[in-house]
Coordinates of C-alpha atoms in Angstrom, one line a residue:
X1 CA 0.0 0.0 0.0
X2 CA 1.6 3.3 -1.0
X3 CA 0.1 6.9 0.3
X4 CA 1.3 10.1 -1.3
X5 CA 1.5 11.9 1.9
X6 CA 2.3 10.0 5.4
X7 CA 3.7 11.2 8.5
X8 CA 7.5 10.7 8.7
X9 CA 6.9 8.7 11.9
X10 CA 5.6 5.8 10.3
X11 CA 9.1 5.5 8.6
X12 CA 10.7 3.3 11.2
X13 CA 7.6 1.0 12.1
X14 CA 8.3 0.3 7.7
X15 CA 11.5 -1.4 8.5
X16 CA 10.7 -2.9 12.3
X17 CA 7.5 -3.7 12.1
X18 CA 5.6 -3.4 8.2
X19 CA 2.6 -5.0 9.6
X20 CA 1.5 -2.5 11.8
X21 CA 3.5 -0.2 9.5
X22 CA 0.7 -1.3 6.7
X23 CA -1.9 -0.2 9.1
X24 CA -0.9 3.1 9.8
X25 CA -0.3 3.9 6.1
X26 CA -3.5 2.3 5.3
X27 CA -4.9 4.6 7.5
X28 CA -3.1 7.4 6.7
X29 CA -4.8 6.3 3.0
X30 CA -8.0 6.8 4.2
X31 CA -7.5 10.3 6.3
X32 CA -5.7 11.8 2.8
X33 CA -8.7 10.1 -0.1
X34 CA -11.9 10.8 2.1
X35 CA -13.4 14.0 2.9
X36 CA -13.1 14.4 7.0
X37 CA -16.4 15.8 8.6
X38 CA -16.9 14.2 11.6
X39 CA -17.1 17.7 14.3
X40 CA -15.0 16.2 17.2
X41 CA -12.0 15.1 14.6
X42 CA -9.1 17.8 13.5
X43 CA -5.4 16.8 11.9
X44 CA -2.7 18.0 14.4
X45 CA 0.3 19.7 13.0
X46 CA 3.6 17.9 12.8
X47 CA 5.1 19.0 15.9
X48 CA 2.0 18.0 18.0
X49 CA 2.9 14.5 16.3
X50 CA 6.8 15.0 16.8
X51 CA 5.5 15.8 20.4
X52 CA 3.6 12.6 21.0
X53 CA 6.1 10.2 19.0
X54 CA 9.1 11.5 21.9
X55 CA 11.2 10.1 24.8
X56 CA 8.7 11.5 27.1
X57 CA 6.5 8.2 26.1
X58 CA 9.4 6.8 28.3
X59 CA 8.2 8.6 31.5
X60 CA 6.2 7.5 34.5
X61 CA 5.5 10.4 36.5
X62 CA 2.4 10.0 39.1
X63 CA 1.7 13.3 41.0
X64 CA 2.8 17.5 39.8
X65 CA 6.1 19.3 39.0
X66 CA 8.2 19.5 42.1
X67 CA 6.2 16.5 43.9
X68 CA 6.2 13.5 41.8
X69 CA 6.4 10.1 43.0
X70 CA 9.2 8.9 40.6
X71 CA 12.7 10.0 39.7
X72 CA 13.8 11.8 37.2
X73 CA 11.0 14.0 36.3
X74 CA 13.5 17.1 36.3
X75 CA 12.9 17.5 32.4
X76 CA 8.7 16.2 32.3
X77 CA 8.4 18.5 35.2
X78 CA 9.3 21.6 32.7
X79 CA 7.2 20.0 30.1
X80 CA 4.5 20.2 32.2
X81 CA 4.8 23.5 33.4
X82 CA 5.2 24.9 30.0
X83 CA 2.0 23.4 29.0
X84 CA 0.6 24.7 32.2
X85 CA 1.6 28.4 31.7
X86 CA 0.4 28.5 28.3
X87 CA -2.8 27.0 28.5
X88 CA -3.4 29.5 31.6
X89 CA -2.5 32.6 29.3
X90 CA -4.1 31.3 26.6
X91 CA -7.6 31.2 28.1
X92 CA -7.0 33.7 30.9
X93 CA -7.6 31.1 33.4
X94 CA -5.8 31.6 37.2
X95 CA -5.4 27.9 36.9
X96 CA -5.1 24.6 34.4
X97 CA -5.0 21.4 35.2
X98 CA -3.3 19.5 31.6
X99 CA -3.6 15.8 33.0
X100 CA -6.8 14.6 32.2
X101 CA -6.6 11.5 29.2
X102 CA -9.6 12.4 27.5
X103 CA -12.6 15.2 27.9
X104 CA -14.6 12.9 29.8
X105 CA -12.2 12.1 32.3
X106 CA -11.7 15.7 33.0
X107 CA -15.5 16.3 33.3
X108 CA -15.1 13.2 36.4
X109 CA -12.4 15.1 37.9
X110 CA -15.0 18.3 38.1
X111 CA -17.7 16.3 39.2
X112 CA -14.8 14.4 41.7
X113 CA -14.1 17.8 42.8
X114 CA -17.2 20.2 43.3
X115 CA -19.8 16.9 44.3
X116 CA -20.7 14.1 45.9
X117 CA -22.7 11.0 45.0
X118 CA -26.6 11.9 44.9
X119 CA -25.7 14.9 44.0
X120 CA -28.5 17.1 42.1
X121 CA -27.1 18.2 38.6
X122 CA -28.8 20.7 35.8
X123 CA -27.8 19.5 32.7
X124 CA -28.6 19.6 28.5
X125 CA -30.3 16.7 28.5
X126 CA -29.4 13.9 26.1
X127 CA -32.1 13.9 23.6
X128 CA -31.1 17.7 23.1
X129 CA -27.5 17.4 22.8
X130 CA -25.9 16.4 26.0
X131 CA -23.3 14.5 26.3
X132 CA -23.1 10.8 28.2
X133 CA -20.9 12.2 31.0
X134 CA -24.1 14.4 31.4
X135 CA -26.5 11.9 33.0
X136 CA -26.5 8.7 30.7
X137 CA -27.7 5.8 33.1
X138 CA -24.8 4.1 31.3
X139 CA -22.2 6.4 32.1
X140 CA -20.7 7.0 36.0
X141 CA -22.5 10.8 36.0
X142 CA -25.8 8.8 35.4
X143 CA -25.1 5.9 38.2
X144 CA -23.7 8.7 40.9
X145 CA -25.6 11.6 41.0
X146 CA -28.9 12.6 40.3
X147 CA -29.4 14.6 36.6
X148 CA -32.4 16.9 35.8
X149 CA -32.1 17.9 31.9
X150 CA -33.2 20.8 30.8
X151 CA -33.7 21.3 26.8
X152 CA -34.3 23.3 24.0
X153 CA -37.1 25.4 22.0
X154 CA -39.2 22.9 19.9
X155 CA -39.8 25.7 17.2
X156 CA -36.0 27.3 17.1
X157 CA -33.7 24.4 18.8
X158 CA -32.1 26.9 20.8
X159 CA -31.8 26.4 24.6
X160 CA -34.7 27.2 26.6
X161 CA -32.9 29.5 28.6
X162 CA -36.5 30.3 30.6
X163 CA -36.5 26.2 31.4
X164 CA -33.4 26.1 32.9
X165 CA -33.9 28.6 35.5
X166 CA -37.2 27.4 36.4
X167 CA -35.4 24.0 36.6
X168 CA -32.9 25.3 38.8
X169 CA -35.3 27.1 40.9
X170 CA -37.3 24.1 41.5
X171 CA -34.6 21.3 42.1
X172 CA -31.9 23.5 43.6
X173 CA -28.8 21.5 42.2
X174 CA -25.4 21.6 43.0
X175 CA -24.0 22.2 40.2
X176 CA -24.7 23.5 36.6
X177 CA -23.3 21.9 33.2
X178 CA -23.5 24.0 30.1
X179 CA -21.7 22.6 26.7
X180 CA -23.0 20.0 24.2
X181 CA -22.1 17.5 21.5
X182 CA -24.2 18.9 19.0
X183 CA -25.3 22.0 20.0
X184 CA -24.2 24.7 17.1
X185 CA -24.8 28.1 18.5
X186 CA -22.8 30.3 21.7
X187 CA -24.0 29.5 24.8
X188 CA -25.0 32.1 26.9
X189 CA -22.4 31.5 29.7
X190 CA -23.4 34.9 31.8
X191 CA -26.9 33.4 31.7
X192 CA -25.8 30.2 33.6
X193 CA -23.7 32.1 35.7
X194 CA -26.5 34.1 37.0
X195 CA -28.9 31.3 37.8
X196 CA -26.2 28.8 39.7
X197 CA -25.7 31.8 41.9
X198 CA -29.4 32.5 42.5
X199 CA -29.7 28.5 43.7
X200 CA -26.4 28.8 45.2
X201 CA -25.0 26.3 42.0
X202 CA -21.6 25.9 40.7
X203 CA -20.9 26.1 37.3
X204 CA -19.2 23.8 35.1
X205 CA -18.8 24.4 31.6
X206 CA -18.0 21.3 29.1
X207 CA -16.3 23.3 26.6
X208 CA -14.8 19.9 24.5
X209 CA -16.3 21.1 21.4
X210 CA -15.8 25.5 20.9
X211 CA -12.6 25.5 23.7
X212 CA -10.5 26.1 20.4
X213 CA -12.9 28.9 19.2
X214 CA -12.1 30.4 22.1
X215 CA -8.7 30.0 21.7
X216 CA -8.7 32.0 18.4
X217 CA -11.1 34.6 19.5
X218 CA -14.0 33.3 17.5
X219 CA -16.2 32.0 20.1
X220 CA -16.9 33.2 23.8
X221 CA -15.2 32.5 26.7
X222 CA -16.6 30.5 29.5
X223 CA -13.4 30.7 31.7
X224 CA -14.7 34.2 33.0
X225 CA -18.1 32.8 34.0
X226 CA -17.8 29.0 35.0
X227 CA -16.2 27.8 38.1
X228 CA -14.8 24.7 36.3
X229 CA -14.0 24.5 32.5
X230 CA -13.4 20.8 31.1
X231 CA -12.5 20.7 27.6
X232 CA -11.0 18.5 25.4
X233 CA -7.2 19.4 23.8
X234 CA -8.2 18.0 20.0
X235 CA -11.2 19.3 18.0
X236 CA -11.1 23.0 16.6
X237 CA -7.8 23.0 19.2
X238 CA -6.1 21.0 16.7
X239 CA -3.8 19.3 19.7
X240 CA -3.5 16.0 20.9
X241 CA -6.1 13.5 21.6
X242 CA -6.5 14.4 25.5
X243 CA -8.6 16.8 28.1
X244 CA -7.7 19.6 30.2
X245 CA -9.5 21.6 33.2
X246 CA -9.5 25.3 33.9
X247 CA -10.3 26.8 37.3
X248 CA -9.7 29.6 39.4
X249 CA -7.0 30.1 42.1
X250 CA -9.9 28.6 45.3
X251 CA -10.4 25.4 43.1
X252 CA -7.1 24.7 42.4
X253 CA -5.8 22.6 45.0
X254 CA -9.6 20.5 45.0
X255 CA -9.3 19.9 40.9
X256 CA -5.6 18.8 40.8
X257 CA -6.5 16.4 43.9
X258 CA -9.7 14.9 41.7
X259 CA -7.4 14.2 39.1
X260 CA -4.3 12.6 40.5
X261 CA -4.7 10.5 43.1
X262 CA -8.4 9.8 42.8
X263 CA -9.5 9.6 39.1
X264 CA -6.0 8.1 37.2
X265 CA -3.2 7.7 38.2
X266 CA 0.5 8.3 36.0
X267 CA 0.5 11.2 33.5
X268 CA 0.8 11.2 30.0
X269 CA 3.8 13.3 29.6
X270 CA 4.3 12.9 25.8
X271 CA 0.6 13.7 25.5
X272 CA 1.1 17.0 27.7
X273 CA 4.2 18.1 25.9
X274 CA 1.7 18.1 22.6
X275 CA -0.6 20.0 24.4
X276 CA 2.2 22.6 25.0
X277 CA 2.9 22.6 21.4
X278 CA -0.8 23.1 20.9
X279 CA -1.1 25.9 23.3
X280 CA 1.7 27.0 21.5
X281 CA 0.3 27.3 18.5
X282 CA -3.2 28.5 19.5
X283 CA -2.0 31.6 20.6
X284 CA -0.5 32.4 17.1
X285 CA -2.4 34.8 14.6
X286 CA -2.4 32.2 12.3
X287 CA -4.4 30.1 14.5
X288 CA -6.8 33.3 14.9
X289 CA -7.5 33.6 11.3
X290 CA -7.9 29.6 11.4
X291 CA -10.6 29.9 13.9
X292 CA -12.4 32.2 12.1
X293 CA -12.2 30.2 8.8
X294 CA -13.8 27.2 10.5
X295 CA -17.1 29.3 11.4
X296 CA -17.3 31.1 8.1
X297 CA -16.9 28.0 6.4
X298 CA -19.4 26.6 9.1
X299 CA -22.0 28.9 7.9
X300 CA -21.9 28.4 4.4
X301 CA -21.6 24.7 4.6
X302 CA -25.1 25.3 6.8
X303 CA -26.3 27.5 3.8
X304 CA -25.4 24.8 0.9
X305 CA -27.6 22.3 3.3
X306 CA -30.4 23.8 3.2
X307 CA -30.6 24.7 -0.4
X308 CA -30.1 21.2 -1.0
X309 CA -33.1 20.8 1.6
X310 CA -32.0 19.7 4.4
X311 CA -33.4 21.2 7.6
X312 CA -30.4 22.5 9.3
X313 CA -31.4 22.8 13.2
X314 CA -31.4 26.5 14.8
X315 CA -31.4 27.9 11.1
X316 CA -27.7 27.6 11.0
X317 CA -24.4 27.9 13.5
X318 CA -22.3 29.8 14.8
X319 CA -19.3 27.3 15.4
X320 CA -17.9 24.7 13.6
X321 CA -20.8 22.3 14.3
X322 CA -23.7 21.9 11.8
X323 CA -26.7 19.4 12.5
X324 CA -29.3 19.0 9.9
X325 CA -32.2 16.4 9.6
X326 CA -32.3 14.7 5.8
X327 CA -35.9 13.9 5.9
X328 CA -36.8 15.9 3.5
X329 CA -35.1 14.2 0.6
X330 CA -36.5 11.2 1.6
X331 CA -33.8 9.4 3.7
X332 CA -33.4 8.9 7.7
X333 CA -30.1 10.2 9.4
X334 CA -28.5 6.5 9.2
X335 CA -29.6 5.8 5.8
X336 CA -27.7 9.5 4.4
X337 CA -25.2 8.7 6.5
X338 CA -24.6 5.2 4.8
X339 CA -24.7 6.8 1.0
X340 CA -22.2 9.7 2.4
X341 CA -19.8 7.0 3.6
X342 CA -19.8 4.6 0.4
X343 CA -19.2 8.4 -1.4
X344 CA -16.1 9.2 0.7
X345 CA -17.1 11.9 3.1
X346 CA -17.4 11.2 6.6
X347 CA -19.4 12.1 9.4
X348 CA -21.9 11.2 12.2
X349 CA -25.6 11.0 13.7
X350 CA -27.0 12.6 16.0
X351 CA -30.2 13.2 18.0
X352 CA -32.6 15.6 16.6
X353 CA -34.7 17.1 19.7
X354 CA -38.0 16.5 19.9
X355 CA -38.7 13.9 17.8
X356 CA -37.2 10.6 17.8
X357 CA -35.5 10.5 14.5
X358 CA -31.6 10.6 14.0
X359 CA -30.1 13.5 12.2
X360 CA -26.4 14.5 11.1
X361 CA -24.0 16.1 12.9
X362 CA -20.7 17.3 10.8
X363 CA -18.2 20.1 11.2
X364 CA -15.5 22.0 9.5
X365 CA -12.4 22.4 11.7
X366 CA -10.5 19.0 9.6
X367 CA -11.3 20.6 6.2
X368 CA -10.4 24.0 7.2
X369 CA -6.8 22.9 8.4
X370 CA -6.2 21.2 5.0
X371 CA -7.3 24.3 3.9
X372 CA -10.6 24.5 2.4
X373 CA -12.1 27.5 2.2
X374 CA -15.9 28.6 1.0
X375 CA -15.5 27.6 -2.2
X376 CA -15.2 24.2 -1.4
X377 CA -18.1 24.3 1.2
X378 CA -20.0 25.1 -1.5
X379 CA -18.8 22.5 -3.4
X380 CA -19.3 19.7 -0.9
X381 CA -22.8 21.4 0.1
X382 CA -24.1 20.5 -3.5
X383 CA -22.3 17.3 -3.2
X384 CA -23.5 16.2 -0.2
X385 CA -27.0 16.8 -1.3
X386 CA -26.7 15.0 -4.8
X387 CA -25.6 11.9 -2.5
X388 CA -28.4 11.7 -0.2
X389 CA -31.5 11.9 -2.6
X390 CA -29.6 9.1 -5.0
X391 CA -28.7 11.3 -7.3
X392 CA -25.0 10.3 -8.4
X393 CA -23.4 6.8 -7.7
X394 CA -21.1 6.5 -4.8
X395 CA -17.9 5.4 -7.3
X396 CA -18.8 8.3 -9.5
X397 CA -19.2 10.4 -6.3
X398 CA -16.3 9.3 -4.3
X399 CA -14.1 10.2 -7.9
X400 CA -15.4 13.5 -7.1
X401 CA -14.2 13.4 -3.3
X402 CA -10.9 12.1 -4.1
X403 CA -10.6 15.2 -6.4
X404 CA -11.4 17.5 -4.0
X405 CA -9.1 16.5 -1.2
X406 CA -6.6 15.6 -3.7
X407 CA -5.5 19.2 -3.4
X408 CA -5.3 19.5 0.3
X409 CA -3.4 16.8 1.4
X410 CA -3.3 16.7 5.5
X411 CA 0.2 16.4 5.3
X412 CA 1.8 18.0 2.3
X413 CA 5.1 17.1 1.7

C-alpha cells in the first residue's frame, strides 16, 4: 500500500515492524482520499505529532512538578509547566490542570471535585444534545448523582434559557453543566452564571467542542463565568487527543486532587508536551485567522444544506458544528449517513430534539486545516446533497471526493 503523503513517523515502524507499519499507512490512505467531517476530529500539526512520538512516552510520572512520585522528572516536570503556563495565558484562566486522558475524564475530575454521589445536577439533557458524562444511566455521571435535563425550543432548537432557570429554581442543584455535542450556537455563559448563583450552584462548563474557538477569538469564553471548564485538547484545538480543566486560584488545589490520586493515576507526559505545542500554536495569529475560517466556512456549509433541503437545526451555526435532519429528501439520518460513507465523506448521527429520528452532525475544523475555504463548502454542500437523494453513484461520487481533497493533502510534503 503506498500513500502520497504520510507522516515521517511511520518510517521506522516500515523497517521494524511493516505489519503495523501497513496499518498506519492504510490509515493514513483513508484520512488523505476521504473527505473528514466528523465535528469532534481535527489533523494536528507535525510538531504535535513530533510531540507525541518523543522520549517523554518513556516517562512515569504519578503526581505535579516538584512533587512526583518517581525519579527523574526534572525534564517532564518543565514539560508540564510549560504546558501549564500557556494553557493558563491562553484562556485567561488563574489555573489549568493539563492531566486529564480524555474530555470525559476531566468532566469526572469536576464532578470528583465540586460533588458528591446523589448529588443534584442541571444539565442539557441527552435527547437535546448532552453529552453521556451528562446523565446517561450508562455512564458514572448517570449511576452517581442525580441529573435533571433541561432542553431546548421545539420551534427554534435553541436552549430554553426560561426552562433552565425554572429548573434550577425548583430542584436547587449543585451544580450546573453547560456545553454539548451537537449544540451549534454560543451559549449564553453569563446566563448560567446568573442562575447557579441564584440557587447557590456551581458552574461547570463542558467546553470539548468550541474551547479552540475560544482560543482563536472566535467564540466566547466561558473561563470568566464557569467555576470549572473541562474541555478536550483535540477538535477546533487542533492538539493531541486528551482533556484539560480550567479553574480559578480557590479550586485549584480541589481539581488537581480529583485528578491525580483519585480519578487516574500516571500522566501522559508525551501527550502534555503536545498539548504545549498546541497551546503554542493557538496563541498564534495564524491560529486566529484559522478559527475564524472554520465558522465562516461553518455557515456556508449550513447554507449549501439547506438549499439542498436539508433542515439544518437552529437555522444555521455559529461554530464549527452543523446538524441537519435529511428527511426531506427522503432518507433517515443512518440511511444518508450510509450513501455519504460509500461516497467518501465522513461524518456522524446525532439526535434531533424532539422527535425521535436521527439526524447528522458534521463540522469543518479537519477541512479547514487542510485548507478549504468557501469555495469548497460550496462544493461539498451541493455534493452532499446529490448523495443523499440518489442522485449520483457512490464510485462516481467518491471520484469527485478524491478530487477534492486531492489538493489539500493533510500532510503535504
Amino acid at each position: 500500500m503506498s500513500v502520497t503523503h504520510a507522516p515521517e513517523t511511520v518510517d521506522v515502524l516500515l523497517r521494524q515492524d511493516p505489519e503495523l507499519a501497513e496499518i498506519l499507512l492504510g490509515e493514513a490512505d483513508r484520512q488523505a482520499t476521504t473527505l473528514q467531517l466528523i465535528a469532534a476530529e481535527n489533523f494536528t500539526s507535525p510538531a504535535v505529532l513530533a510531540a507525541l512520538g518523543s522520549p517523554l512516552a518513556n516517562k512515569y510520572a504519578e503526581g505535579y512538578p516538584g512533587a512526583r512520585h518517581h525519579g527523574g522528572c526534572e525534564i517532564v516536570d518543565v514539560a508540564e509547566r510549560l504546558a501549564v503556563e500557556r494553557a493558563k495565558a491562553l484562556f485567561g484562566a488563574e489555573h489549568a490542570n493539563v492531566q486529564s486522558h480524555s474530555g470525559s475524564s476531566a468532566v469526572l475530575a469536576a464532578y470528583a471535585a465540586l460533588l458528591r454521589p446523589g448529588d443534584t445536577v442541571l444539565a442539557l439533557g441527552l435527547p437535546y444534545g448532552g453529552h453521556l458524562t451528562h446523565g446517561s444511566p450508562a455512564n458514572f455521571s448517570g449511576r452517581w448523582f442525580d441529573f435533571v435535563g433541561y432542553g431546548v425550543d421545539a420551534e427554534t432548537g435553541l436552549i430554553d434559557y426560561d426552562q433552565v432557570r425554572t429548573l434550577a429554581r425548583t430542584h436547587r442543584p449543585k451544580a450546573l453543566v453547560c456545553g454539548s455535542i451537537a449544540y451549534p450556537r454560543h451559549i449564553d455563559y453569563a446566563f448560567f452564571r446568573d442562575v447557579a448563583d441564584e440557587v447557590g450552584a456551581y458552574l461547570i462548563a463542558d467546553a470539548a467542542h468550541p474551547i479552540g474557538l475560544v482560543a482563536g477569538g472566535a467564540a466566547p469564553n466561558p473561563v470568566p463565568y464557569a467555576d470549572v471548564v473541562c474541555a478536550t485538547t483535540h477538535k477546533v484545538l487542533r492538539g493531541p487527543r486528551g482533556g484539560m480543566i480550567l479553574c480559578g486560584g480557590e479550586l485549584a488545589e480541589r481539581v488537581d486532587r480529583a485528578v491525580f490520586p483519585f480519578t487516574q493515576g500516571g500522566a501522559q507526559m508525551h501527550t502534555i508536551a503536545a498539548k504545549a505545542v498546541a497551546f503554542g500554536e493557538a496563541a498564534t495569529p495564524a491560529f486566529t485567522a484559522y478559527a475564524h475560517q472554520v465558522v465562516a466556512n461553518a455557515r456556508v456549509l449550513a447554507a449549501g444544506l439547506a438549499a439542498e433541503g436539508l433542515v439544518v437545526t437552529t437555522g444555521g451555526t455559529d461554530t464549527h458544528l452543523v446538524t441537519a435532519d435529511p428527511a426531506p429528501l427522503g432518507v433517515d439520518g443512518r440511511t444518508a449517513r450510509g450513501r455519504l460513507l460509500a461516497a467518501g465523506m465522513v461524518l456522524d448521527c446525532c439526535a434531533l430534539p424532539h422527535t425521535d429520528a436521527r439526524g447528522l452532525r458534521l463540522g469543518t475544523a479537519a477541512a479547514t486545516t487542510q485548507g478549504m475555504g468557501e469555495a469548497e463548502m460550496t462544493r461539498i454542500g451541493v455534493l452532499f446533497g446529490q448523495v443523499v437523494r440518489g442522485e449520483i453513484e457512490s464510485q462516481k461520487a467518491r471520484e469527485e471526493v478524491r478530487e477534492l481533497v486531492g489538493g489539500f493533502p493533510p500532510y503535504p510534503g
